[in-house]
């Protein structure tokens, strides 16, 4: 019997297969729309130049946040687990692929946060500051 769990791949490391992390929560923010408004004397409202410069709407970065539980994780195990995850993702710019959306990937810089409150459980949070578009797994085509 193959044991598997839904997870996220950061670069070449799958959160469940590599580290045994149980995915608890996913937050995928939408990128901020870069707008440009000009106040024109005598005009009601403002002149919207958002699409004037580049011929379309442009976007800022987006934030992805993944919360995981590390189960049956003693304090000793936790220290080595954090080291392994931090070495692989903390501060790294990586391709990020969700098992629930395998045809697309995000690209972003990742940060690790963790909390250990008892002998059994640990919480691992990986936050990523990503490009506004997700791309197809082959690197083509961007969509929000």
mmCIF file of the C-alpha atoms, coordinates in Angstrom:
data_MODEL
# 
_entry.id   MODEL 
# 
loop_
_atom_site.group_PDB 
_atom_site.id 
_atom_site.type_symbol 
_atom_site.label_atom_id 
_atom_site.label_alt_id 
_atom_site.label_comp_id 
_atom_site.label_asym_id 
_atom_site.label_entity_id 
_atom_site.label_seq_id 
_atom_site.pdbx_PDB_ins_code 
_atom_site.Cartn_x 
_atom_site.Cartn_y 
_atom_site.Cartn_z 
_atom_site.occupancy 
_atom_site.B_iso_or_equiv 
_atom_site.pdbx_formal_charge 
_atom_site.auth_seq_id 
_atom_site.auth_comp_id 
_atom_site.auth_asym_id 
_atom_site.auth_atom_id 
_atom_site.pdbx_PDB_model_num 
ATOM 1   C CA . UNK A 1 1   ? 0.000   0.000  0.000   1.00 0.00 ? 1   UNK A CA 1 
ATOM 2   C CA . UNK A 1 2   ? 1.387   3.404  -0.982  1.00 0.00 ? 2   UNK A CA 1 
ATOM 3   C CA . UNK A 1 3   ? 0.897   6.123  1.616   1.00 0.00 ? 3   UNK A CA 1 
ATOM 4   C CA . UNK A 1 4   ? 0.217   9.490  0.089   1.00 0.00 ? 4   UNK A CA 1 
ATOM 5   C CA . UNK A 1 5   ? -1.086  12.869 1.042   1.00 0.00 ? 5   UNK A CA 1 
ATOM 6   C CA . UNK A 1 6   ? -2.166  15.997 -0.742  1.00 0.00 ? 6   UNK A CA 1 
ATOM 7   C CA . UNK A 1 7   ? 0.587   18.543 -0.711  1.00 0.00 ? 7   UNK A CA 1 
ATOM 8   C CA . UNK A 1 8   ? 2.639   21.155 -2.465  1.00 0.00 ? 8   UNK A CA 1 
ATOM 9   C CA . UNK A 1 9   ? 5.883   20.785 -4.407  1.00 0.00 ? 9   UNK A CA 1 
ATOM 10  C CA . UNK A 1 10  ? 8.511   23.445 -3.719  1.00 0.00 ? 10  UNK A CA 1 
ATOM 11  C CA . UNK A 1 11  ? 11.193  23.090 -6.382  1.00 0.00 ? 11  UNK A CA 1 
ATOM 12  C CA . UNK A 1 12  ? 11.818  19.324 -6.285  1.00 0.00 ? 12  UNK A CA 1 
ATOM 13  C CA . UNK A 1 13  ? 10.539  18.688 -2.732  1.00 0.00 ? 13  UNK A CA 1 
ATOM 14  C CA . UNK A 1 14  ? 6.970   17.543 -2.148  1.00 0.00 ? 14  UNK A CA 1 
ATOM 15  C CA . UNK A 1 15  ? 5.692   18.625 1.271   1.00 0.00 ? 15  UNK A CA 1 
ATOM 16  C CA . UNK A 1 16  ? 4.208   15.222 2.150   1.00 0.00 ? 16  UNK A CA 1 
ATOM 17  C CA . UNK A 1 17  ? 6.603   12.866 0.381   1.00 0.00 ? 17  UNK A CA 1 
ATOM 18  C CA . UNK A 1 18  ? 9.810   14.656 1.422   1.00 0.00 ? 18  UNK A CA 1 
ATOM 19  C CA . UNK A 1 19  ? 8.891   15.869 4.914   1.00 0.00 ? 19  UNK A CA 1 
ATOM 20  C CA . UNK A 1 20  ? 5.656   14.075 5.920   1.00 0.00 ? 20  UNK A CA 1 
ATOM 21  C CA . UNK A 1 21  ? 3.747   17.341 6.301   1.00 0.00 ? 21  UNK A CA 1 
ATOM 22  C CA . UNK A 1 22  ? -0.055  17.228 6.365   1.00 0.00 ? 22  UNK A CA 1 
ATOM 23  C CA . UNK A 1 23  ? -1.533  20.145 4.414   1.00 0.00 ? 23  UNK A CA 1 
ATOM 24  C CA . UNK A 1 24  ? -3.896  22.073 6.658   1.00 0.00 ? 24  UNK A CA 1 
ATOM 25  C CA . UNK A 1 25  ? -4.623  25.354 4.870   1.00 0.00 ? 25  UNK A CA 1 
ATOM 26  C CA . UNK A 1 26  ? -3.928  27.083 1.539   1.00 0.00 ? 26  UNK A CA 1 
ATOM 27  C CA . UNK A 1 27  ? -4.180  30.831 0.979   1.00 0.00 ? 27  UNK A CA 1 
ATOM 28  C CA . UNK A 1 28  ? -3.671  32.071 -2.570  1.00 0.00 ? 28  UNK A CA 1 
ATOM 29  C CA . UNK A 1 29  ? -3.891  35.832 -2.813  1.00 0.00 ? 29  UNK A CA 1 
ATOM 30  C CA . UNK A 1 30  ? -4.659  37.629 -6.017  1.00 0.00 ? 30  UNK A CA 1 
ATOM 31  C CA . UNK A 1 31  ? -2.122  40.193 -7.221  1.00 0.00 ? 31  UNK A CA 1 
ATOM 32  C CA . UNK A 1 32  ? -2.800  43.868 -6.607  1.00 0.00 ? 32  UNK A CA 1 
ATOM 33  C CA . UNK A 1 33  ? -4.020  45.731 -9.696  1.00 0.00 ? 33  UNK A CA 1 
ATOM 34  C CA . UNK A 1 34  ? -1.642  48.583 -10.544 1.00 0.00 ? 34  UNK A CA 1 
ATOM 35  C CA . UNK A 1 35  ? -3.919  51.528 -11.217 1.00 0.00 ? 35  UNK A CA 1 
ATOM 36  C CA . UNK A 1 36  ? -3.177  55.047 -12.407 1.00 0.00 ? 36  UNK A CA 1 
ATOM 37  C CA . UNK A 1 37  ? -5.654  57.890 -11.946 1.00 0.00 ? 37  UNK A CA 1 
ATOM 38  C CA . UNK A 1 38  ? -5.108  61.557 -12.765 1.00 0.00 ? 38  UNK A CA 1 
ATOM 39  C CA . UNK A 1 39  ? -7.136  64.410 -11.299 1.00 0.00 ? 39  UNK A CA 1 
ATOM 40  C CA . UNK A 1 40  ? -8.191  66.761 -14.069 1.00 0.00 ? 40  UNK A CA 1 
ATOM 41  C CA . UNK A 1 41  ? -9.478  70.208 -13.090 1.00 0.00 ? 41  UNK A CA 1 
ATOM 42  C CA . UNK A 1 42  ? -13.138 70.619 -14.025 1.00 0.00 ? 42  UNK A CA 1 
ATOM 43  C CA . UNK A 1 43  ? -13.662 66.887 -14.597 1.00 0.00 ? 43  UNK A CA 1 
ATOM 44  C CA . UNK A 1 44  ? -16.052 64.835 -12.509 1.00 0.00 ? 44  UNK A CA 1 
ATOM 45  C CA . UNK A 1 45  ? -14.200 61.867 -11.082 1.00 0.00 ? 45  UNK A CA 1 
ATOM 46  C CA . UNK A 1 46  ? -10.684 61.038 -12.249 1.00 0.00 ? 46  UNK A CA 1 
ATOM 47  C CA . UNK A 1 47  ? -9.102  60.140 -15.567 1.00 0.00 ? 47  UNK A CA 1 
ATOM 48  C CA . UNK A 1 48  ? -8.291  56.410 -15.504 1.00 0.00 ? 48  UNK A CA 1 
ATOM 49  C CA . UNK A 1 49  ? -4.950  55.756 -17.232 1.00 0.00 ? 49  UNK A CA 1 
ATOM 50  C CA . UNK A 1 50  ? -4.543  52.233 -15.881 1.00 0.00 ? 50  UNK A CA 1 
ATOM 51  C CA . UNK A 1 51  ? -4.496  50.629 -19.332 1.00 0.00 ? 51  UNK A CA 1 
ATOM 52  C CA . UNK A 1 52  ? -3.104  53.609 -21.286 1.00 0.00 ? 52  UNK A CA 1 
ATOM 53  C CA . UNK A 1 53  ? 0.629   52.992 -20.903 1.00 0.00 ? 53  UNK A CA 1 
ATOM 54  C CA . UNK A 1 54  ? 0.987   49.263 -21.568 1.00 0.00 ? 54  UNK A CA 1 
ATOM 55  C CA . UNK A 1 55  ? -2.302  48.539 -23.344 1.00 0.00 ? 55  UNK A CA 1 
ATOM 56  C CA . UNK A 1 56  ? -3.604  46.375 -20.531 1.00 0.00 ? 56  UNK A CA 1 
ATOM 57  C CA . UNK A 1 57  ? -3.853  46.027 -16.793 1.00 0.00 ? 57  UNK A CA 1 
ATOM 58  C CA . UNK A 1 58  ? -0.591  45.355 -14.936 1.00 0.00 ? 58  UNK A CA 1 
ATOM 59  C CA . UNK A 1 59  ? -0.299  43.602 -11.594 1.00 0.00 ? 59  UNK A CA 1 
ATOM 60  C CA . UNK A 1 60  ? 1.885   43.504 -8.509  1.00 0.00 ? 60  UNK A CA 1 
ATOM 61  C CA . UNK A 1 61  ? 3.141   40.392 -6.742  1.00 0.00 ? 61  UNK A CA 1 
ATOM 62  C CA . UNK A 1 62  ? 0.853   37.858 -5.037  1.00 0.00 ? 62  UNK A CA 1 
ATOM 63  C CA . UNK A 1 63  ? 1.227   35.978 -1.763  1.00 0.00 ? 63  UNK A CA 1 
ATOM 64  C CA . UNK A 1 64  ? 0.765   32.240 -1.331  1.00 0.00 ? 64  UNK A CA 1 
ATOM 65  C CA . UNK A 1 65  ? 0.702   30.754 2.162   1.00 0.00 ? 65  UNK A CA 1 
ATOM 66  C CA . UNK A 1 66  ? 0.636   27.077 3.062   1.00 0.00 ? 66  UNK A CA 1 
ATOM 67  C CA . UNK A 1 67  ? 0.059   25.799 6.602   1.00 0.00 ? 67  UNK A CA 1 
ATOM 68  C CA . UNK A 1 68  ? 1.073   22.253 7.501   1.00 0.00 ? 68  UNK A CA 1 
ATOM 69  C CA . UNK A 1 69  ? 0.960   19.992 10.546  1.00 0.00 ? 69  UNK A CA 1 
ATOM 70  C CA . UNK A 1 70  ? 3.957   17.833 11.344  1.00 0.00 ? 70  UNK A CA 1 
ATOM 71  C CA . UNK A 1 71  ? 2.438   14.952 13.316  1.00 0.00 ? 71  UNK A CA 1 
ATOM 72  C CA . UNK A 1 72  ? 4.223   12.636 15.741  1.00 0.00 ? 72  UNK A CA 1 
ATOM 73  C CA . UNK A 1 73  ? 7.041   15.144 15.766  1.00 0.00 ? 73  UNK A CA 1 
ATOM 74  C CA . UNK A 1 74  ? 9.090   15.201 18.967  1.00 0.00 ? 74  UNK A CA 1 
ATOM 75  C CA . UNK A 1 75  ? 11.223  18.224 19.838  1.00 0.00 ? 75  UNK A CA 1 
ATOM 76  C CA . UNK A 1 76  ? 14.291  16.378 18.568  1.00 0.00 ? 76  UNK A CA 1 
ATOM 77  C CA . UNK A 1 77  ? 12.587  15.410 15.302  1.00 0.00 ? 77  UNK A CA 1 
ATOM 78  C CA . UNK A 1 78  ? 11.304  18.962 14.915  1.00 0.00 ? 78  UNK A CA 1 
ATOM 79  C CA . UNK A 1 79  ? 14.804  20.470 14.980  1.00 0.00 ? 79  UNK A CA 1 
ATOM 80  C CA . UNK A 1 80  ? 16.029  18.223 12.165  1.00 0.00 ? 80  UNK A CA 1 
ATOM 81  C CA . UNK A 1 81  ? 12.758  18.658 10.199  1.00 0.00 ? 81  UNK A CA 1 
ATOM 82  C CA . UNK A 1 82  ? 13.029  22.457 10.357  1.00 0.00 ? 82  UNK A CA 1 
ATOM 83  C CA . UNK A 1 83  ? 16.651  22.271 9.216   1.00 0.00 ? 83  UNK A CA 1 
ATOM 84  C CA . UNK A 1 84  ? 15.719  20.093 6.227   1.00 0.00 ? 84  UNK A CA 1 
ATOM 85  C CA . UNK A 1 85  ? 12.818  22.315 5.154   1.00 0.00 ? 85  UNK A CA 1 
ATOM 86  C CA . UNK A 1 86  ? 14.732  25.565 5.722   1.00 0.00 ? 86  UNK A CA 1 
ATOM 87  C CA . UNK A 1 87  ? 17.652  24.294 3.650   1.00 0.00 ? 87  UNK A CA 1 
ATOM 88  C CA . UNK A 1 88  ? 15.288  23.481 0.788   1.00 0.00 ? 88  UNK A CA 1 
ATOM 89  C CA . UNK A 1 89  ? 12.960  26.518 0.783   1.00 0.00 ? 89  UNK A CA 1 
ATOM 90  C CA . UNK A 1 90  ? 13.846  29.395 3.106   1.00 0.00 ? 90  UNK A CA 1 
ATOM 91  C CA . UNK A 1 91  ? 14.942  32.389 1.034   1.00 0.00 ? 91  UNK A CA 1 
ATOM 92  C CA . UNK A 1 92  ? 14.867  30.367 -2.188  1.00 0.00 ? 92  UNK A CA 1 
ATOM 93  C CA . UNK A 1 93  ? 13.105  31.374 -5.406  1.00 0.00 ? 93  UNK A CA 1 
ATOM 94  C CA . UNK A 1 94  ? 11.263  28.224 -6.469  1.00 0.00 ? 94  UNK A CA 1 
ATOM 95  C CA . UNK A 1 95  ? 8.635   26.770 -8.761  1.00 0.00 ? 95  UNK A CA 1 
ATOM 96  C CA . UNK A 1 96  ? 5.582   25.944 -6.619  1.00 0.00 ? 96  UNK A CA 1 
ATOM 97  C CA . UNK A 1 97  ? 3.041   23.358 -7.770  1.00 0.00 ? 97  UNK A CA 1 
ATOM 98  C CA . UNK A 1 98  ? -0.118  22.383 -5.895  1.00 0.00 ? 98  UNK A CA 1 
ATOM 99  C CA . UNK A 1 99  ? -1.328  18.773 -6.120  1.00 0.00 ? 99  UNK A CA 1 
ATOM 100 C CA . UNK A 1 100 ? -4.824  20.229 -6.558  1.00 0.00 ? 100 UNK A CA 1 
ATOM 101 C CA . UNK A 1 101 ? -3.743  22.278 -9.628  1.00 0.00 ? 101 UNK A CA 1 
ATOM 102 C CA . UNK A 1 102 ? -0.923  20.196 -11.189 1.00 0.00 ? 102 UNK A CA 1 
ATOM 103 C CA . UNK A 1 103 ? -1.093  21.768 -14.669 1.00 0.00 ? 103 UNK A CA 1 
ATOM 104 C CA . UNK A 1 104 ? 0.120   25.136 -13.343 1.00 0.00 ? 104 UNK A CA 1 
ATOM 105 C CA . UNK A 1 105 ? 2.995   26.462 -11.273 1.00 0.00 ? 105 UNK A CA 1 
ATOM 106 C CA . UNK A 1 106 ? 3.774   29.666 -9.426  1.00 0.00 ? 106 UNK A CA 1 
ATOM 107 C CA . UNK A 1 107 ? 7.243   31.197 -9.171  1.00 0.00 ? 107 UNK A CA 1 
ATOM 108 C CA . UNK A 1 108 ? 8.251   32.940 -5.974  1.00 0.00 ? 108 UNK A CA 1 
ATOM 109 C CA . UNK A 1 109 ? 10.615  33.436 -3.059  1.00 0.00 ? 109 UNK A CA 1 
ATOM 110 C CA . UNK A 1 110 ? 9.724   31.334 -0.026  1.00 0.00 ? 110 UNK A CA 1 
ATOM 111 C CA . UNK A 1 111 ? 10.002  31.863 3.725   1.00 0.00 ? 111 UNK A CA 1 
ATOM 112 C CA . UNK A 1 112 ? 9.589   29.349 6.524   1.00 0.00 ? 112 UNK A CA 1 
ATOM 113 C CA . UNK A 1 113 ? 7.880   29.954 9.863   1.00 0.00 ? 113 UNK A CA 1 
ATOM 114 C CA . UNK A 1 114 ? 7.314   27.276 12.445  1.00 0.00 ? 114 UNK A CA 1 
ATOM 115 C CA . UNK A 1 115 ? 5.847   26.758 15.887  1.00 0.00 ? 115 UNK A CA 1 
ATOM 116 C CA . UNK A 1 116 ? 6.170   23.843 18.289  1.00 0.00 ? 116 UNK A CA 1 
ATOM 117 C CA . UNK A 1 117 ? 3.822   23.900 21.274  1.00 0.00 ? 117 UNK A CA 1 
ATOM 118 C CA . UNK A 1 118 ? 3.844   20.305 22.505  1.00 0.00 ? 118 UNK A CA 1 
ATOM 119 C CA . UNK A 1 119 ? 5.672   16.992 22.160  1.00 0.00 ? 119 UNK A CA 1 
ATOM 120 C CA . UNK A 1 120 ? 3.406   15.658 19.394  1.00 0.00 ? 120 UNK A CA 1 
ATOM 121 C CA . UNK A 1 121 ? 2.523   18.443 16.945  1.00 0.00 ? 121 UNK A CA 1 
ATOM 122 C CA . UNK A 1 122 ? 4.366   21.201 15.131  1.00 0.00 ? 122 UNK A CA 1 
ATOM 123 C CA . UNK A 1 123 ? 3.020   23.791 12.751  1.00 0.00 ? 123 UNK A CA 1 
ATOM 124 C CA . UNK A 1 124 ? 4.982   24.687 9.628   1.00 0.00 ? 124 UNK A CA 1 
ATOM 125 C CA . UNK A 1 125 ? 4.019   27.702 7.495   1.00 0.00 ? 125 UNK A CA 1 
ATOM 126 C CA . UNK A 1 126 ? 5.633   28.386 4.132   1.00 0.00 ? 126 UNK A CA 1 
ATOM 127 C CA . UNK A 1 127 ? 4.869   31.824 2.657   1.00 0.00 ? 127 UNK A CA 1 
ATOM 128 C CA . UNK A 1 128 ? 5.818   32.732 -0.892  1.00 0.00 ? 128 UNK A CA 1 
ATOM 129 C CA . UNK A 1 129 ? 6.025   36.127 -2.573  1.00 0.00 ? 129 UNK A CA 1 
ATOM 130 C CA . UNK A 1 130 ? 5.145   35.157 -6.148  1.00 0.00 ? 130 UNK A CA 1 
ATOM 131 C CA . UNK A 1 131 ? 4.878   36.604 -9.619  1.00 0.00 ? 131 UNK A CA 1 
ATOM 132 C CA . UNK A 1 132 ? 1.323   37.705 -10.456 1.00 0.00 ? 132 UNK A CA 1 
ATOM 133 C CA . UNK A 1 133 ? 0.640   34.973 -13.023 1.00 0.00 ? 133 UNK A CA 1 
ATOM 134 C CA . UNK A 1 134 ? 0.724   31.239 -12.630 1.00 0.00 ? 134 UNK A CA 1 
ATOM 135 C CA . UNK A 1 135 ? 2.133   29.529 -15.703 1.00 0.00 ? 135 UNK A CA 1 
ATOM 136 C CA . UNK A 1 136 ? 1.518   26.158 -17.276 1.00 0.00 ? 136 UNK A CA 1 
ATOM 137 C CA . UNK A 1 137 ? 3.839   23.454 -16.000 1.00 0.00 ? 137 UNK A CA 1 
ATOM 138 C CA . UNK A 1 138 ? 5.819   23.649 -19.267 1.00 0.00 ? 138 UNK A CA 1 
ATOM 139 C CA . UNK A 1 139 ? 6.483   27.351 -18.556 1.00 0.00 ? 139 UNK A CA 1 
ATOM 140 C CA . UNK A 1 140 ? 4.091   28.750 -21.169 1.00 0.00 ? 140 UNK A CA 1 
ATOM 141 C CA . UNK A 1 141 ? 0.985   30.884 -20.864 1.00 0.00 ? 141 UNK A CA 1 
ATOM 142 C CA . UNK A 1 142 ? 0.196   32.931 -17.790 1.00 0.00 ? 142 UNK A CA 1 
ATOM 143 C CA . UNK A 1 143 ? -3.191  33.172 -16.083 1.00 0.00 ? 143 UNK A CA 1 
ATOM 144 C CA . UNK A 1 144 ? -4.366  34.721 -12.854 1.00 0.00 ? 144 UNK A CA 1 
# 
